[in-house]
GROMACS .gro file of C-alpha atoms in nm:
model
  338
    1UNK     CA    1   8.271  -8.131   9.462
    2UNK     CA    2   8.115  -8.000   9.781
    3UNK     CA    3   8.134  -8.241  10.071
    4UNK     CA    4   8.041  -8.288  10.431
    5UNK     CA    5   8.286  -8.500  10.631
    6UNK     CA    6   8.251  -8.559  11.006
    7UNK     CA    7   8.451  -8.796  11.223
    8UNK     CA    8   8.140  -8.976  11.346
    9UNK     CA    9   8.333  -9.210  11.575
   10UNK     CA   10   8.461  -8.902  11.755
   11UNK     CA   11   8.138  -8.722  11.824
   12UNK     CA   12   7.773  -8.811  11.805
   13UNK     CA   13   7.667  -8.560  11.543
   14UNK     CA   14   7.724  -8.188  11.509
   15UNK     CA   15   7.415  -7.975  11.560
   16UNK     CA   16   7.221  -7.908  11.243
   17UNK     CA   17   7.115  -7.564  11.357
   18UNK     CA   18   7.318  -7.328  11.568
   19UNK     CA   19   7.233  -6.974  11.668
   20UNK     CA   20   7.578  -6.908  11.813
   21UNK     CA   21   7.821  -6.985  11.534
   22UNK     CA   22   8.073  -6.733  11.660
   23UNK     CA   23   8.061  -6.847  12.021
   24UNK     CA   24   8.383  -6.959  12.191
   25UNK     CA   25   8.406  -7.237  12.446
   26UNK     CA   26   8.440  -7.161  12.814
   27UNK     CA   27   8.722  -7.298  13.024
   28UNK     CA   28   9.078  -7.370  12.918
   29UNK     CA   29   9.188  -7.633  12.669
   30UNK     CA   30   9.563  -7.660  12.615
   31UNK     CA   31   9.768  -7.793  12.326
   32UNK     CA   32   9.852  -8.106  12.525
   33UNK     CA   33   9.482  -8.165  12.593
   34UNK     CA   34   9.395  -8.137  12.225
   35UNK     CA   35   9.685  -8.349  12.104
   36UNK     CA   36   9.617  -8.617  12.362
   37UNK     CA   37   9.258  -8.662  12.252
   38UNK     CA   38   9.370  -8.703  11.893
   39UNK     CA   39   9.633  -8.958  11.998
   40UNK     CA   40   9.366  -9.158  12.178
   41UNK     CA   41   9.127  -9.133  11.884
   42UNK     CA   42   9.392  -9.265  11.643
   43UNK     CA   43   9.510  -9.532  11.892
   44UNK     CA   44   9.858  -9.380  11.874
   45UNK     CA   45   9.902  -9.403  12.250
   46UNK     CA   46   9.773  -9.595  12.547
   47UNK     CA   47   9.955  -9.378  12.800
   48UNK     CA   48   9.766  -9.168  13.054
   49UNK     CA   49   9.760  -8.795  12.981
   50UNK     CA   50  10.026  -8.710  13.241
   51UNK     CA   51  10.274  -8.935  13.057
   52UNK     CA   52  10.221  -8.741  12.733
   53UNK     CA   53  10.246  -8.411  12.922
   54UNK     CA   54  10.574  -8.527  13.071
   55UNK     CA   55  10.728  -8.697  12.767
   56UNK     CA   56  10.664  -8.389  12.551
   57UNK     CA   57  10.815  -8.173  12.830
   58UNK     CA   58  10.505  -7.952  12.809
   59UNK     CA   59  10.423  -8.005  13.177
   60UNK     CA   60  10.755  -7.849  13.280
   61UNK     CA   61  10.676  -7.513  13.118
   62UNK     CA   62  10.629  -7.228  13.366
   63UNK     CA   63  10.540  -6.891  13.214
   64UNK     CA   64  10.344  -6.607  13.369
   65UNK     CA   65  10.234  -6.269  13.250
   66UNK     CA   66  10.356  -6.014  13.506
   67UNK     CA   67   9.991  -5.918  13.568
   68UNK     CA   68   9.906  -6.285  13.625
   69UNK     CA   69   9.642  -6.288  13.351
   70UNK     CA   70   9.494  -6.614  13.225
   71UNK     CA   71   9.677  -6.560  12.897
   72UNK     CA   72   9.984  -6.687  13.085
   73UNK     CA   73   9.867  -7.042  13.024
   74UNK     CA   74   9.917  -7.020  12.647
   75UNK     CA   75  10.204  -6.771  12.640
   76UNK     CA   76  10.492  -6.953  12.471
   77UNK     CA   77  10.645  -7.014  12.130
   78UNK     CA   78  10.377  -7.238  11.977
   79UNK     CA   79  10.563  -7.307  11.653
   80UNK     CA   80  10.877  -7.430  11.828
   81UNK     CA   81  10.737  -7.608  12.130
   82UNK     CA   82  10.432  -7.774  11.977
   83UNK     CA   83  10.637  -7.910  11.689
   84UNK     CA   84  10.900  -8.050  11.927
   85UNK     CA   85  10.628  -8.190  12.156
   86UNK     CA   86  10.489  -8.398  11.869
   87UNK     CA   87  10.837  -8.498  11.753
   88UNK     CA   88  10.932  -8.623  12.100
   89UNK     CA   89  10.658  -8.887  12.094
   90UNK     CA   90  10.720  -8.990  11.733
   91UNK     CA   91  10.442  -8.791  11.569
   92UNK     CA   92  10.503  -8.619  11.236
   93UNK     CA   93  10.327  -8.283  11.229
   94UNK     CA   94  10.274  -7.988  10.998
   95UNK     CA   95  10.175  -7.646  11.125
   96UNK     CA   96  10.153  -7.278  11.048
   97UNK     CA   97  10.091  -6.958  11.241
   98UNK     CA   98  10.082  -6.585  11.198
   99UNK     CA   99   9.879  -6.268  11.246
  100UNK     CA  100   9.536  -6.203  11.100
  101UNK     CA  101   9.616  -5.836  11.033
  102UNK     CA  102   9.884  -5.922  10.776
  103UNK     CA  103   9.789  -5.856  10.411
  104UNK     CA  104   9.875  -6.215  10.320
  105UNK     CA  105   9.636  -6.361  10.578
  106UNK     CA  106   9.361  -6.455  10.323
  107UNK     CA  107   9.614  -6.675  10.142
  108UNK     CA  108   9.720  -6.846  10.465
  109UNK     CA  109   9.357  -6.887  10.566
  110UNK     CA  110   9.281  -7.060  10.235
  111UNK     CA  111   9.578  -7.295  10.276
  112UNK     CA  112   9.489  -7.367  10.638
  113UNK     CA  113   9.140  -7.470  10.533
  114UNK     CA  114   9.281  -7.706  10.268
  115UNK     CA  115   9.525  -7.863  10.515
  116UNK     CA  116   9.264  -7.906  10.789
  117UNK     CA  117   9.008  -8.059  10.552
  118UNK     CA  118   9.272  -8.297  10.414
  119UNK     CA  119   9.350  -8.408  10.769
  120UNK     CA  120   8.981  -8.472  10.837
  121UNK     CA  121   8.962  -8.671  10.512
  122UNK     CA  122   9.245  -8.891  10.649
  123UNK     CA  123   9.044  -8.945  10.967
  124UNK     CA  124   9.265  -8.729  11.187
  125UNK     CA  125   9.131  -8.432  11.382
  126UNK     CA  126   9.327  -8.109  11.346
  127UNK     CA  127   9.445  -7.880  11.625
  128UNK     CA  128   9.333  -7.518  11.594
  129UNK     CA  129   9.376  -7.205  11.800
  130UNK     CA  130   9.029  -7.061  11.859
  131UNK     CA  131   9.099  -6.847  12.168
  132UNK     CA  132   9.222  -7.177  12.312
  133UNK     CA  133   9.344  -7.500  12.153
  134UNK     CA  134   9.049  -7.691  12.008
  135UNK     CA  135   9.003  -7.984  11.771
  136UNK     CA  136   8.850  -7.968  11.426
  137UNK     CA  137   8.639  -8.282  11.383
  138UNK     CA  138   8.463  -8.216  11.053
  139UNK     CA  139   8.358  -7.974  10.782
  140UNK     CA  140   8.064  -7.893  10.555
  141UNK     CA  141   8.134  -7.733  10.218
  142UNK     CA  142   7.769  -7.651  10.159
  143UNK     CA  143   7.727  -7.452  10.480
  144UNK     CA  144   8.098  -7.354  10.468
  145UNK     CA  145   8.164  -7.437  10.832
  146UNK     CA  146   8.414  -7.634  11.036
  147UNK     CA  147   8.296  -7.839  11.332
  148UNK     CA  148   8.518  -7.787  11.635
  149UNK     CA  149   8.516  -7.918  11.990
  150UNK     CA  150   8.717  -7.892  12.307
  151UNK     CA  151   8.953  -8.163  12.424
  152UNK     CA  152   8.695  -8.267  12.685
  153UNK     CA  153   8.334  -8.351  12.612
  154UNK     CA  154   8.153  -8.375  12.280
  155UNK     CA  155   7.995  -8.032  12.250
  156UNK     CA  156   8.045  -7.905  11.898
  157UNK     CA  157   8.029  -7.552  11.766
  158UNK     CA  158   8.035  -7.436  11.407
  159UNK     CA  159   8.311  -7.211  11.280
  160UNK     CA  160   8.244  -7.043  10.944
  161UNK     CA  161   8.527  -7.081  10.695
  162UNK     CA  162   8.562  -6.702  10.678
  163UNK     CA  163   8.615  -6.690  11.057
  164UNK     CA  164   8.902  -6.939  11.055
  165UNK     CA  165   9.203  -6.772  11.218
  166UNK     CA  166   9.008  -6.465  11.327
  167UNK     CA  167   9.024  -6.470  11.706
  168UNK     CA  168   8.987  -6.220  11.988
  169UNK     CA  169   9.363  -6.171  11.954
  170UNK     CA  170   9.541  -6.138  11.616
  171UNK     CA  171   9.719  -6.475  11.647
  172UNK     CA  172   9.623  -6.774  11.434
  173UNK     CA  173   9.765  -7.126  11.448
  174UNK     CA  174   9.685  -7.477  11.337
  175UNK     CA  175   9.861  -7.811  11.338
  176UNK     CA  176   9.782  -8.139  11.164
  177UNK     CA  177   9.923  -8.469  11.288
  178UNK     CA  178  10.020  -8.697  11.003
  179UNK     CA  179  10.174  -9.022  11.129
  180UNK     CA  180  10.317  -9.188  11.438
  181UNK     CA  181  10.642  -9.388  11.450
  182UNK     CA  182  10.787  -9.605  11.730
  183UNK     CA  183  11.013  -9.432  11.984
  184UNK     CA  184  11.258  -9.531  12.254
  185UNK     CA  185  11.032  -9.444  12.546
  186UNK     CA  186  11.297  -9.425  12.815
  187UNK     CA  187  11.533  -9.213  12.604
  188UNK     CA  188  11.243  -8.974  12.546
  189UNK     CA  189  11.169  -8.964  12.920
  190UNK     CA  190  11.532  -8.890  13.000
  191UNK     CA  191  11.541  -8.614  12.740
  192UNK     CA  192  11.220  -8.463  12.879
  193UNK     CA  193  11.388  -8.419  13.217
  194UNK     CA  194  11.683  -8.247  13.054
  195UNK     CA  195  11.439  -8.020  12.871
  196UNK     CA  196  11.288  -7.942  13.213
  197UNK     CA  197  11.623  -7.793  13.314
  198UNK     CA  198  11.630  -7.587  12.997
  199UNK     CA  199  11.278  -7.453  13.050
  200UNK     CA  200  11.358  -7.366  13.410
  201UNK     CA  201  11.673  -7.171  13.326
  202UNK     CA  202  11.584  -7.012  12.993
  203UNK     CA  203  11.351  -6.723  12.911
  204UNK     CA  204  11.135  -6.780  12.603
  205UNK     CA  205  11.292  -6.548  12.348
  206UNK     CA  206  10.950  -6.483  12.190
  207UNK     CA  207  10.819  -6.317  12.509
  208UNK     CA  208  10.919  -5.963  12.615
  209UNK     CA  209  11.088  -6.000  12.957
  210UNK     CA  210  10.925  -5.680  13.080
  211UNK     CA  211  10.585  -5.848  13.036
  212UNK     CA  212  10.658  -6.214  13.110
  213UNK     CA  213  10.863  -6.426  13.347
  214UNK     CA  214  10.971  -6.782  13.268
  215UNK     CA  215  11.098  -7.074  13.471
  216UNK     CA  216  11.266  -6.983  13.797
  217UNK     CA  217  11.188  -6.613  13.749
  218UNK     CA  218  10.814  -6.686  13.735
  219UNK     CA  219  10.788  -6.752  14.108
  220UNK     CA  220  10.927  -6.411  14.203
  221UNK     CA  221  10.691  -6.251  13.950
  222UNK     CA  222  10.389  -6.430  14.099
  223UNK     CA  223  10.482  -6.332  14.455
  224UNK     CA  224  10.537  -5.971  14.349
  225UNK     CA  225  10.207  -5.927  14.169
  226UNK     CA  226  10.017  -6.085  14.458
  227UNK     CA  227  10.194  -5.857  14.701
  228UNK     CA  228  10.111  -5.545  14.501
  229UNK     CA  229   9.750  -5.660  14.438
  230UNK     CA  230   9.768  -5.560  14.070
  231UNK     CA  231   9.584  -5.867  13.947
  232UNK     CA  232   9.239  -5.996  13.867
  233UNK     CA  233   9.149  -6.260  14.126
  234UNK     CA  234   8.963  -6.486  13.882
  235UNK     CA  235   9.238  -6.486  13.622
  236UNK     CA  236   9.512  -6.529  13.881
  237UNK     CA  237   9.325  -6.825  14.028
  238UNK     CA  238   9.297  -6.984  13.681
  239UNK     CA  239   9.673  -6.954  13.630
  240UNK     CA  240   9.758  -7.101  13.970
  241UNK     CA  241   9.512  -7.386  13.922
  242UNK     CA  242   9.665  -7.462  13.583
  243UNK     CA  243  10.015  -7.483  13.727
  244UNK     CA  244   9.887  -7.689  14.018
  245UNK     CA  245   9.756  -7.941  13.763
  246UNK     CA  246  10.081  -7.939  13.566
  247UNK     CA  247  10.289  -7.996  13.881
  248UNK     CA  248  10.063  -8.285  13.980
  249UNK     CA  249  10.118  -8.425  13.629
  250UNK     CA  250  10.494  -8.396  13.674
  251UNK     CA  251  10.484  -8.572  14.012
  252UNK     CA  252  10.284  -8.860  13.860
  253UNK     CA  253  10.518  -8.871  13.560
  254UNK     CA  254  10.854  -8.879  13.738
  255UNK     CA  255  10.725  -9.133  13.993
  256UNK     CA  256  10.758  -9.397  13.721
  257UNK     CA  257  11.108  -9.297  13.608
  258UNK     CA  258  11.313  -9.417  13.906
  259UNK     CA  259  11.512  -9.659  13.691
  260UNK     CA  260  11.656  -9.381  13.472
  261UNK     CA  261  11.921  -9.293  13.730
  262UNK     CA  262  12.034  -9.405  14.075
  263UNK     CA  263  11.977  -9.043  14.179
  264UNK     CA  264  11.615  -9.016  14.070
  265UNK     CA  265  11.482  -9.057  14.425
  266UNK     CA  266  11.536  -8.692  14.511
  267UNK     CA  267  11.380  -8.579  14.183
  268UNK     CA  268  11.072  -8.785  14.265
  269UNK     CA  269  11.057  -8.663  14.625
  270UNK     CA  270  11.092  -8.293  14.537
  271UNK     CA  271  10.822  -8.303  14.271
  272UNK     CA  272  10.589  -8.481  14.512
  273UNK     CA  273  10.650  -8.204  14.765
  274UNK     CA  274  10.590  -7.948  14.491
  275UNK     CA  275  10.257  -8.105  14.396
  276UNK     CA  276  10.153  -8.101  14.763
  277UNK     CA  277  10.240  -7.732  14.795
  278UNK     CA  278  10.026  -7.648  14.492
  279UNK     CA  279   9.741  -7.849  14.642
  280UNK     CA  280   9.766  -7.622  14.946
  281UNK     CA  281   9.769  -7.315  14.719
  282UNK     CA  282   9.451  -7.432  14.547
  283UNK     CA  283   9.288  -7.492  14.886
  284UNK     CA  284   9.355  -7.127  14.974
  285UNK     CA  285   9.215  -7.009  14.642
  286UNK     CA  286   8.908  -7.229  14.682
  287UNK     CA  287   8.815  -7.017  14.983
  288UNK     CA  288   8.656  -6.785  14.732
  289UNK     CA  289   8.531  -6.525  14.979
  290UNK     CA  290   8.879  -6.464  15.120
  291UNK     CA  291   9.052  -6.490  14.783
  292UNK     CA  292   8.812  -6.270  14.586
  293UNK     CA  293   8.818  -6.002  14.856
  294UNK     CA  294   9.199  -6.019  14.874
  295UNK     CA  295   9.183  -6.094  15.245
  296UNK     CA  296   9.541  -6.029  15.369
  297UNK     CA  297   9.586  -6.360  15.552
  298UNK     CA  298   9.471  -6.557  15.248
  299UNK     CA  299   9.694  -6.369  15.004
  300UNK     CA  300   9.996  -6.386  15.236
  301UNK     CA  301   9.947  -6.759  15.279
  302UNK     CA  302   9.947  -6.802  14.901
  303UNK     CA  303  10.260  -6.587  14.868
  304UNK     CA  304  10.435  -6.794  15.136
  305UNK     CA  305  10.339  -7.118  14.960
  306UNK     CA  306  10.449  -6.980  14.622
  307UNK     CA  307  10.793  -6.899  14.762
  308UNK     CA  308  10.819  -7.248  14.910
  309UNK     CA  309  10.712  -7.394  14.577
  310UNK     CA  310  10.981  -7.195  14.395
  311UNK     CA  311  11.251  -7.324  14.629
  312UNK     CA  312  11.119  -7.679  14.597
  313UNK     CA  313  11.113  -7.672  14.218
  314UNK     CA  314  11.468  -7.536  14.220
  315UNK     CA  315  11.575  -7.834  14.430
  316UNK     CA  316  11.397  -8.065  14.184
  317UNK     CA  317  11.588  -7.911  13.893
  318UNK     CA  318  11.916  -7.937  14.084
  319UNK     CA  319  11.837  -8.304  14.148
  320UNK     CA  320  11.784  -8.362  13.774
  321UNK     CA  321  12.123  -8.206  13.707
  322UNK     CA  322  12.284  -8.445  13.955
  323UNK     CA  323  12.099  -8.739  13.800
  324UNK     CA  324  12.223  -8.669  13.446
  325UNK     CA  325  12.546  -8.467  13.483
  326UNK     CA  326  12.725  -8.606  13.178
  327UNK     CA  327  12.447  -8.542  12.926
  328UNK     CA  328  12.372  -8.194  13.060
  329UNK     CA  329  12.740  -8.108  13.093
  330UNK     CA  330  12.813  -8.208  12.734
  331UNK     CA  331  12.560  -7.955  12.610
  332UNK     CA  332  12.749  -7.670  12.773
  333UNK     CA  333  12.537  -7.353  12.753
  334UNK     CA  334  12.271  -7.501  12.526
  335UNK     CA  335  12.095  -7.756  12.745
  336UNK     CA  336  11.795  -7.752  12.513
  337UNK     CA  337  12.002  -7.887  12.223
  338UNK     CA  338  11.909  -8.247  12.143
   0.00000   0.00000   0.00000
């Protein structure tokens, strides 16, 4: 039987008429943003967003395309990291991903639609990749559309069923959150810091190293591309602003974890310094005339700050290693192993 189901307590009401059904949202909405709004909606957390970003270890990710394009923000192994992110905070999740050019895509699209609608029927918004991570908040079988919104605000756009998974790039992905179980918060926080070490020292095996730099290597890649001027100023600014926000999240997160180790003071201090350096980077970028025109003094100042930030984040990682030497040491070469 055809149905129309909308999470009315989430949004006011999706527009009845829309002349831009295929329109994408502007701005950047990340997986953490989308998941956090669902957690709040389901009353599965009362933590601030930076706590979820830290506990899931998502905030510690540092990946850049070597041309410093805005795609850097979402360039990582979604299937692995998003599943683990949910698992860290006690959330059971199901997900799937692939490429829309594959001959089996229509079958996956059909199954995705069934899974997403079933999640909506349970009162839980679904996470969908629609050129950024968005939230599915309802569906209408008569008009054959999904209602989707960003993680911020209540603006809703309509996505035809046939367009599900068809993005500007060939990648498709969705995740449904099913249940939430109690966790040992402080054990999760400790593990997130250990995962920070792993992310800093390990290249994401899904990303070609000739095109991407991860962790410690990302800072050298950023400095190099800025020096050679082979970047788009708007996209580069978006990437740097995103990492400025994530480093501010980390500083806020670790500030409350002093009790995890007698050596946490340096971890806290280094991440606070790192957040301050990124604030200075954003201040340089905000001088749009100098930044957009690649004024040498502006660009060199950003490069200098980026190099300082890289050294500071390295000291923060070293401090984490000193804070938890036994746990990290017992994992030998596989720090990411839980």
